[in-house]
Amino acid sequence: MNLCCKAAGLCHSVTMKSKYTHYYNNSLITYHYAYAKNMTANETKEQYKVKKQLTELNIVLVILCTIIILENLLVLLAVFRNKKFHSAMFFFIGNLAFSDLLAGSAYIANIFLSGPKTLELVPVQWFIREGTAFIALAASVFSLLAIAIERFIAITKVKVYGSTKTCRMFLLIGACWVTSILLGGLPILGWNCINNLPDCSTVLPLYSKQYILFVVSIFTLILLSIVILYVKIYLIVRSSHQEATNSQAYALFKTVTIVLGVFIICWLPAFTVLLLDSSCSMQLCPVLSNAHVFFGLATLNSALNPMIYVLRSKDMRREFLRVLCCWGVLQSGRPSERCLVQLKSSSSMEHCTNKFEHQTTPIMQTCTTCV
């Protein structure tokens, strides 16, 4: 089968072999990028040859990703060091932090393998570069859903995480990663547009438009699921506590609003660009040429997650300061051995988590600030 592209001088003969035989074809990425940008192969090579490896935006993104890695590493250390944080809620928060840490690492790797390095890659390397970022970002999103599920179960069930039911938590975390790896690995497994240029994405020229649409649909369903779960949580809190004060209800509503608002703000532009990519060309939708800006905004969600889910906890903030003190980042004038002293619970989230870990009545009958 011959695929003669619109761009002058670009005619790439592809035989009807298995697409896997093209995974180490050095020229395939050049042709796919040329087709996506409606240019010739030579024009594409010249354009990428003069590209800067680190633009101003990329430098900002590298700094952001470094912050993402450090702050999520701090969360993981805090959860690991303090046994008081060894509960279901904090294991989920740790899982979210780990996925966000990988997202930051994957995005840095993506930046340094982009630009002039792009056309030097073979397809299998390109799939690994993009797939790793997809896996990490998908795991972060699935972790948000897992936390929403855990919180919903915590207020509607009794002794969900008792000694005989801890496996539920690990099954949920495991499902998060298995689903993310499967979702990000579909293109390298075969769901790509090699041998079918008209089906190629403009933003990600080796990915199928159908795959892009599938991913966006999955993330949209996740967003709707999180919204539904948090709405149900809020309704349960309000109906179970007629005596609850307005300030308590407002505090809960504010937390839910922050979580959903930040998620939507960070991901909606990227979803919109990917939806356009599945149905629009570069000529009709020039915004597709700046898709990297919207992916950078989506990555910002990984930096904000620790602030939303962890920094609202007074005890976790104090644990952060203790870790920083041990590293010598903060000089408080206190002996270094103070870093190892266990904290006493002072925040409502830890109080609720510990107090109701093994209770026999639903959590929401006693405390309204667990969510």
Short mmCIF file of C-alpha atoms in Angstrom, two decimals:
data_model
loop_
_atom_site.label_atom_id
_atom_site.label_comp_id
_atom_site.label_asym_id
_atom_site.label_seq_id
_atom_site.Cartn_x
_atom_site.Cartn_y
_atom_site.Cartn_z
CA MET A 1 0.00 0.00 0.00
CA ASN A 2 1.39 3.38 -0.98
CA LEU A 3 0.69 6.44 1.18
CA CYS A 4 1.35 9.56 -0.87
CA CYS A 5 1.17 12.58 1.37
CA LYS A 6 -0.13 16.01 0.43
CA ALA A 7 3.15 17.75 1.12
CA ALA A 8 5.33 18.00 -1.97
CA GLY A 9 8.24 15.63 -2.08
CA LEU A 10 6.83 13.47 0.73
CA CYS A 11 5.90 10.04 -0.46
CA HIS A 12 6.51 7.19 1.90
CA SER A 13 6.00 3.66 0.71
CA VAL A 14 4.74 1.38 3.43
CA THR A 15 4.24 -2.27 2.71
CA MET A 16 1.42 -4.25 4.27
CA LYS A 17 3.61 -5.74 6.93
CA SER A 18 2.88 -5.86 10.60
CA LYS A 19 3.13 -2.37 12.06
CA TYR A 20 5.54 -3.76 14.67
CA THR A 21 8.21 -4.13 11.98
CA HIS A 22 8.31 -0.32 11.69
CA TYR A 23 9.04 0.26 15.39
CA TYR A 24 12.77 0.70 14.63
CA ASN A 25 12.38 2.62 11.37
CA ASN A 26 14.58 5.74 11.70
CA SER A 27 12.65 7.78 9.13
CA LEU A 28 9.08 6.96 10.20
CA ILE A 29 8.76 9.73 12.82
CA THR A 30 9.94 12.34 10.31
CA TYR A 31 7.24 11.35 7.84
CA HIS A 32 4.53 11.28 10.49
CA TYR A 33 5.47 14.72 11.80
CA ALA A 34 5.66 16.09 8.25
CA TYR A 35 2.20 14.75 7.47
CA ALA A 36 0.75 16.15 10.70
CA LYS A 37 2.20 19.63 9.99
CA ASN A 38 1.47 19.52 6.25
CA MET A 39 5.13 19.96 5.33
CA THR A 40 7.76 18.07 3.38
CA ALA A 41 10.23 15.79 5.11
CA ASN A 42 13.10 18.20 4.44
CA GLU A 43 11.12 21.16 5.79
CA THR A 44 10.32 19.19 8.92
CA LYS A 45 13.97 18.26 9.45
CA GLU A 46 15.07 21.87 9.00
CA GLN A 47 12.41 23.14 11.41
CA TYR A 48 13.38 20.72 14.16
CA LYS A 49 17.10 21.21 13.56
CA VAL A 50 16.90 24.91 14.52
CA LYS A 51 14.63 24.35 17.51
CA LYS A 52 16.06 25.17 20.92
CA GLN A 53 16.32 22.25 23.32
CA LEU A 54 15.27 24.42 26.26
CA THR A 55 12.92 27.29 25.45
CA GLU A 56 11.82 29.76 28.12
CA LEU A 57 8.61 27.78 28.62
CA ASN A 58 10.52 24.51 28.93
CA ILE A 59 12.82 26.01 31.55
CA VAL A 60 9.76 27.08 33.56
CA LEU A 61 8.28 23.59 33.18
CA VAL A 62 11.52 21.93 34.29
CA ILE A 63 11.54 24.12 37.41
CA LEU A 64 7.87 23.27 38.02
CA CYS A 65 8.53 19.55 37.60
CA THR A 66 11.46 19.77 40.01
CA ILE A 67 9.13 21.35 42.57
CA ILE A 68 6.59 18.59 41.90
CA ILE A 69 9.23 15.92 42.53
CA LEU A 70 10.54 17.53 45.73
CA GLU A 71 7.16 18.28 47.32
CA ASN A 72 5.75 14.83 46.55
CA LEU A 73 8.95 13.21 47.80
CA LEU A 74 8.40 15.19 50.98
CA VAL A 75 4.87 13.78 51.26
CA LEU A 76 6.15 10.22 50.81
CA LEU A 77 8.85 10.70 53.43
CA ALA A 78 6.35 12.15 55.88
CA VAL A 79 3.97 9.20 55.42
CA PHE A 80 6.81 6.68 55.62
CA ARG A 81 8.50 8.19 58.70
CA ASN A 82 5.48 8.69 60.94
CA LYS A 83 3.56 5.56 61.95
CA LYS A 84 0.60 7.72 62.84
CA PHE A 85 0.14 8.26 59.11
CA HIS A 86 0.04 4.52 58.38
CA SER A 87 -3.72 4.46 57.76
CA ALA A 88 -5.95 4.07 54.72
CA MET A 89 -6.36 7.79 54.09
CA PHE A 90 -2.63 8.47 54.13
CA PHE A 91 -1.76 5.41 52.04
CA PHE A 92 -4.03 6.83 49.33
CA ILE A 93 -2.42 10.24 49.73
CA GLY A 94 0.99 8.57 49.44
CA ASN A 95 -0.13 6.79 46.28
CA LEU A 96 -1.27 10.11 44.83
CA ALA A 97 2.08 11.67 45.76
CA PHE A 98 3.99 8.80 44.13
CA SER A 99 2.01 9.10 40.89
CA ASP A 100 2.52 12.87 40.86
CA LEU A 101 6.25 12.40 41.49
CA LEU A 102 6.41 10.07 38.47
CA ALA A 103 4.41 12.58 36.44
CA GLY A 104 6.96 15.29 37.18
CA SER A 105 9.87 12.96 36.38
CA ALA A 106 8.26 11.75 33.14
CA TYR A 107 7.55 15.29 31.99
CA ILE A 108 11.16 16.35 32.57
CA ALA A 109 12.34 13.35 30.52
CA ASN A 110 9.81 14.25 27.84
CA ILE A 111 11.15 17.81 27.63
CA PHE A 112 14.77 16.70 27.22
CA LEU A 113 13.78 14.15 24.54
CA SER A 114 11.68 16.65 22.60
CA GLY A 115 12.63 19.48 20.24
CA PRO A 116 15.64 18.58 18.03
CA LYS A 117 15.85 15.17 19.71
CA THR A 118 12.38 14.17 18.47
CA LEU A 119 13.35 13.17 14.94
CA GLU A 120 16.34 11.21 16.24
CA LEU A 121 14.04 8.76 18.02
CA VAL A 122 12.77 5.52 16.57
CA PRO A 123 9.03 4.79 17.02
CA VAL A 124 9.51 2.44 19.98
CA GLN A 125 11.47 5.13 21.84
CA TRP A 126 8.82 7.71 20.95
CA PHE A 127 6.07 5.42 22.29
CA ILE A 128 8.01 4.95 25.54
CA ARG A 129 8.54 8.72 25.87
CA GLU A 130 4.87 9.59 25.41
CA GLY A 131 3.51 6.44 27.06
CA THR A 132 5.44 7.03 30.28
CA ALA A 133 4.00 10.52 30.57
CA PHE A 134 0.51 9.18 29.87
CA ILE A 135 0.90 6.44 32.49
CA ALA A 136 2.14 8.84 35.15
CA LEU A 137 -0.52 11.48 34.50
CA ALA A 138 -3.26 8.83 34.25
CA ALA A 139 -2.13 7.35 37.57
CA SER A 140 -2.41 10.77 39.17
CA VAL A 141 -5.97 11.16 37.87
CA PHE A 142 -6.94 7.62 38.90
CA SER A 143 -5.48 8.31 42.35
CA LEU A 144 -7.84 11.27 42.70
CA LEU A 145 -10.71 8.92 41.87
CA ALA A 146 -9.41 6.32 44.35
CA ILE A 147 -9.35 8.95 47.12
CA ALA A 148 -12.91 9.96 46.27
CA ILE A 149 -14.01 6.31 46.39
CA GLU A 150 -12.21 5.75 49.71
CA ARG A 151 -13.82 8.81 51.27
CA PHE A 152 -17.26 7.79 50.04
CA ILE A 153 -16.85 4.27 51.45
CA ALA A 154 -15.50 5.67 54.72
CA ILE A 155 -18.71 7.58 55.43
CA THR A 156 -21.16 4.91 54.28
CA LYS A 157 -19.64 1.66 55.53
CA VAL A 158 -18.52 0.30 58.91
CA LYS A 159 -14.97 -0.95 59.58
CA VAL A 160 -14.02 -0.83 55.90
CA TYR A 161 -10.32 -0.95 56.70
CA GLY A 162 -10.29 -3.35 59.61
CA SER A 163 -7.63 -6.02 59.97
CA THR A 164 -9.52 -8.39 57.64
CA LYS A 165 -10.32 -5.82 54.96
CA THR A 166 -7.06 -3.97 54.42
CA CYS A 167 -6.73 -5.75 51.07
CA ARG A 168 -9.52 -3.55 49.71
CA MET A 169 -7.25 -0.56 49.97
CA PHE A 170 -4.34 -2.28 48.24
CA LEU A 171 -6.65 -3.69 45.54
CA LEU A 172 -7.87 -0.18 44.80
CA ILE A 173 -4.30 1.14 44.61
CA GLY A 174 -3.27 -1.83 42.45
CA ALA A 175 -6.22 -1.29 40.12
CA CYS A 176 -5.17 2.34 39.76
CA TRP A 177 -1.73 1.38 38.47
CA VAL A 178 -2.81 -1.58 36.34
CA THR A 179 -5.40 0.58 34.59
CA SER A 180 -2.93 3.43 34.10
CA ILE A 181 -0.23 1.16 32.64
CA LEU A 182 -2.77 -0.48 30.34
CA LEU A 183 -4.16 2.86 29.20
CA GLY A 184 -0.74 4.38 28.54
CA GLY A 185 0.61 1.20 26.94
CA LEU A 186 -2.14 0.66 24.36
CA PRO A 187 -0.33 2.54 21.56
CA ILE A 188 2.92 0.56 21.85
CA LEU A 189 0.84 -2.63 22.00
CA GLY A 190 -0.64 -1.80 18.61
CA TRP A 191 -3.31 0.90 18.88
CA ASN A 192 -1.43 3.48 16.82
CA CYS A 193 -1.62 4.97 13.34
CA ILE A 194 1.42 3.33 11.75
CA ASN A 195 0.30 2.16 8.27
CA ASN A 196 -2.66 4.57 8.47
CA LEU A 197 -1.48 8.20 8.23
CA PRO A 198 -4.96 9.76 7.82
CA ASP A 199 -5.86 8.43 11.28
CA CYS A 200 -2.84 10.09 12.90
CA SER A 201 -3.16 12.70 15.63
CA THR A 202 -1.78 16.17 14.93
CA VAL A 203 -0.48 16.75 18.46
CA LEU A 204 0.92 13.22 18.87
CA PRO A 205 1.63 12.12 15.26
CA LEU A 206 2.08 8.40 15.96
CA TYR A 207 -1.09 8.11 18.04
CA SER A 208 -4.43 7.21 16.52
CA LYS A 209 -7.18 9.84 16.69
CA GLN A 210 -9.48 7.10 17.95
CA TYR A 211 -7.11 6.39 20.82
CA ILE A 212 -6.96 10.10 21.70
CA LEU A 213 -10.77 10.25 21.73
CA PHE A 214 -10.89 7.12 23.90
CA VAL A 215 -8.46 8.60 26.45
CA VAL A 216 -10.39 11.87 26.64
CA SER A 217 -13.63 9.92 27.14
CA ILE A 218 -12.07 7.93 29.99
CA PHE A 219 -10.80 11.06 31.74
CA THR A 220 -14.18 12.76 31.28
CA LEU A 221 -15.91 9.79 32.90
CA ILE A 222 -13.43 9.97 35.77
CA LEU A 223 -14.18 13.65 36.26
CA LEU A 224 -17.93 12.99 36.28
CA SER A 225 -17.44 10.11 38.73
CA ILE A 226 -15.47 12.31 41.11
CA VAL A 227 -18.13 15.01 40.89
CA ILE A 228 -20.90 12.50 41.62
CA LEU A 229 -19.02 10.98 44.56
CA TYR A 230 -18.29 14.33 46.18
CA VAL A 231 -21.86 15.51 45.67
CA LYS A 232 -23.10 12.34 47.38
CA ILE A 233 -20.61 12.85 50.20
CA TYR A 234 -21.81 16.40 50.72
CA LEU A 235 -25.47 15.32 50.68
CA ILE A 236 -24.79 12.57 53.22
CA VAL A 237 -23.01 15.01 55.51
CA ARG A 238 -25.83 17.53 55.26
CA SER A 239 -28.63 14.97 55.77
CA SER A 240 -26.88 13.12 58.61
CA HIS A 241 -26.21 16.21 60.67
CA GLN A 242 -29.17 18.46 61.02
CA GLU A 243 -27.40 19.96 64.01
CA ALA A 244 -24.22 20.74 62.08
CA THR A 245 -23.33 24.39 62.02
CA ASN A 246 -23.24 26.45 58.83
CA SER A 247 -19.49 26.91 59.22
CA GLN A 248 -18.88 23.14 59.21
CA ALA A 249 -21.03 22.64 56.11
CA TYR A 250 -19.29 25.54 54.40
CA ALA A 251 -15.83 24.19 55.25
CA LEU A 252 -16.71 20.84 53.69
CA PHE A 253 -18.23 22.49 50.63
CA LYS A 254 -15.12 24.68 50.27
CA THR A 255 -12.80 21.66 50.32
CA VAL A 256 -14.86 19.84 47.68
CA THR A 257 -15.02 22.98 45.55
CA ILE A 258 -11.24 23.43 45.69
CA VAL A 259 -10.60 19.80 44.72
CA LEU A 260 -12.98 19.80 41.78
CA GLY A 261 -12.19 23.35 40.72
CA VAL A 262 -8.43 22.80 40.49
CA PHE A 263 -8.93 19.50 38.68
CA ILE A 264 -11.22 21.11 36.10
CA ILE A 265 -9.03 24.21 35.65
CA CYS A 266 -5.89 22.15 35.08
CA TRP A 267 -7.33 19.43 32.85
CA LEU A 268 -10.18 21.03 30.88
CA PRO A 269 -7.90 22.97 28.46
CA ALA A 270 -5.89 19.80 27.71
CA PHE A 271 -9.09 17.79 27.20
CA THR A 272 -10.41 20.47 24.85
CA VAL A 273 -7.22 20.47 22.76
CA LEU A 274 -7.25 16.67 22.54
CA LEU A 275 -10.89 16.69 21.47
CA LEU A 276 -10.04 19.21 18.74
CA ASP A 277 -7.09 17.01 17.75
CA SER A 278 -9.39 14.05 17.16
CA SER A 279 -11.57 15.98 14.72
CA CYS A 280 -9.57 18.95 13.39
CA SER A 281 -6.42 19.56 11.33
CA MET A 282 -3.55 21.94 12.07
CA GLN A 283 -4.73 24.30 9.32
CA LEU A 284 -8.27 24.61 10.70
CA CYS A 285 -7.24 24.60 14.38
CA PRO A 286 -3.88 26.40 14.74
CA VAL A 287 -4.19 26.15 18.53
CA LEU A 288 -3.01 22.54 18.15
CA SER A 289 0.51 23.83 17.47
CA ASN A 290 0.60 25.12 21.08
CA ALA A 291 -0.72 21.94 22.69
CA HIS A 292 2.41 21.65 24.86
CA VAL A 293 1.27 24.73 26.79
CA PHE A 294 -1.97 23.01 27.79
CA PHE A 295 -0.16 19.81 28.78
CA GLY A 296 2.07 21.93 30.98
CA LEU A 297 -1.02 23.35 32.67
CA ALA A 298 -2.30 19.81 33.25
CA THR A 299 1.02 18.94 34.87
CA LEU A 300 0.45 21.82 37.29
CA ASN A 301 -2.26 19.65 38.86
CA SER A 302 0.46 17.35 40.17
CA ALA A 303 2.04 20.29 41.99
CA LEU A 304 -1.24 21.42 43.51
CA ASN A 305 -2.45 18.02 44.70
CA PRO A 306 -0.16 17.91 47.78
CA MET A 307 -1.34 21.37 48.74
CA ILE A 308 -5.01 20.37 48.52
CA TYR A 309 -4.92 16.89 50.03
CA VAL A 310 -2.01 17.16 52.44
CA LEU A 311 -1.14 20.72 53.40
CA ARG A 312 -4.65 21.26 54.82
CA SER A 313 -3.53 18.87 57.56
CA LYS A 314 -1.74 20.66 60.41
CA ASP A 315 0.07 17.51 61.49
CA MET A 316 1.34 16.86 57.97
CA ARG A 317 2.64 20.41 57.72
CA ARG A 318 4.45 19.94 61.03
CA GLU A 319 5.92 16.68 59.72
CA PHE A 320 7.14 18.51 56.62
CA LEU A 321 8.93 21.02 58.81
CA ARG A 322 10.53 18.21 60.82
CA VAL A 323 11.80 16.53 57.63
CA LEU A 324 13.17 19.83 56.34
CA CYS A 325 14.80 20.39 59.72
CA CYS A 326 16.49 17.00 59.50
CA TRP A 327 17.75 17.87 56.02
CA GLY A 328 19.19 21.11 57.38
CA VAL A 329 16.93 23.21 55.16
CA LEU A 330 15.41 24.89 58.18
CA GLN A 331 17.48 25.95 61.17
CA SER A 332 15.13 26.19 64.13
CA GLY A 333 17.79 26.03 66.84
CA ARG A 334 16.34 22.76 68.14
CA PRO A 335 18.41 19.60 68.68
CA SER A 336 18.46 17.28 65.63
CA GLU A 337 17.04 14.43 67.71
CA ARG A 338 13.79 16.36 67.96
CA CYS A 339 13.20 15.38 64.33
CA LEU A 340 12.43 11.83 65.46
CA VAL A 341 9.86 12.72 68.13
CA GLN A 342 6.40 11.42 67.27
CA LEU A 343 3.67 14.01 66.90
CA LYS A 344 0.44 14.18 68.84
CA SER A 345 -2.62 14.51 66.64
CA SER A 346 -3.99 18.02 66.43
CA SER A 347 -5.83 18.28 63.14
CA SER A 348 -9.37 17.15 62.52
CA MET A 349 -8.47 14.85 59.65
CA GLU A 350 -6.03 12.75 61.67
CA HIS A 351 -8.35 12.83 64.67
CA CYS A 352 -11.18 11.41 62.63
CA THR A 353 -8.96 8.91 60.79
CA ASN A 354 -7.50 7.45 63.97
CA LYS A 355 -10.55 7.64 66.17
CA PHE A 356 -12.83 5.85 63.73
CA GLU A 357 -10.40 3.34 62.26
CA HIS A 358 -12.10 0.44 64.08
CA GLN A 359 -15.44 1.87 65.10
CA THR A 360 -18.74 -0.01 64.81
CA THR A 361 -20.96 2.87 63.67
CA PRO A 362 -20.76 4.98 60.52
CA ILE A 363 -18.17 7.73 60.70
CA MET A 364 -20.52 10.48 59.67
CA GLN A 365 -22.67 10.04 62.76
CA THR A 366 -19.92 11.57 64.89
CA CYS A 367 -17.58 13.70 62.81
CA THR A 368 -18.20 15.95 59.84
CA THR A 369 -14.63 16.92 59.01
CA CYS A 370 -13.21 13.58 57.88
CA VAL A 371 -13.84 14.33 54.22
#
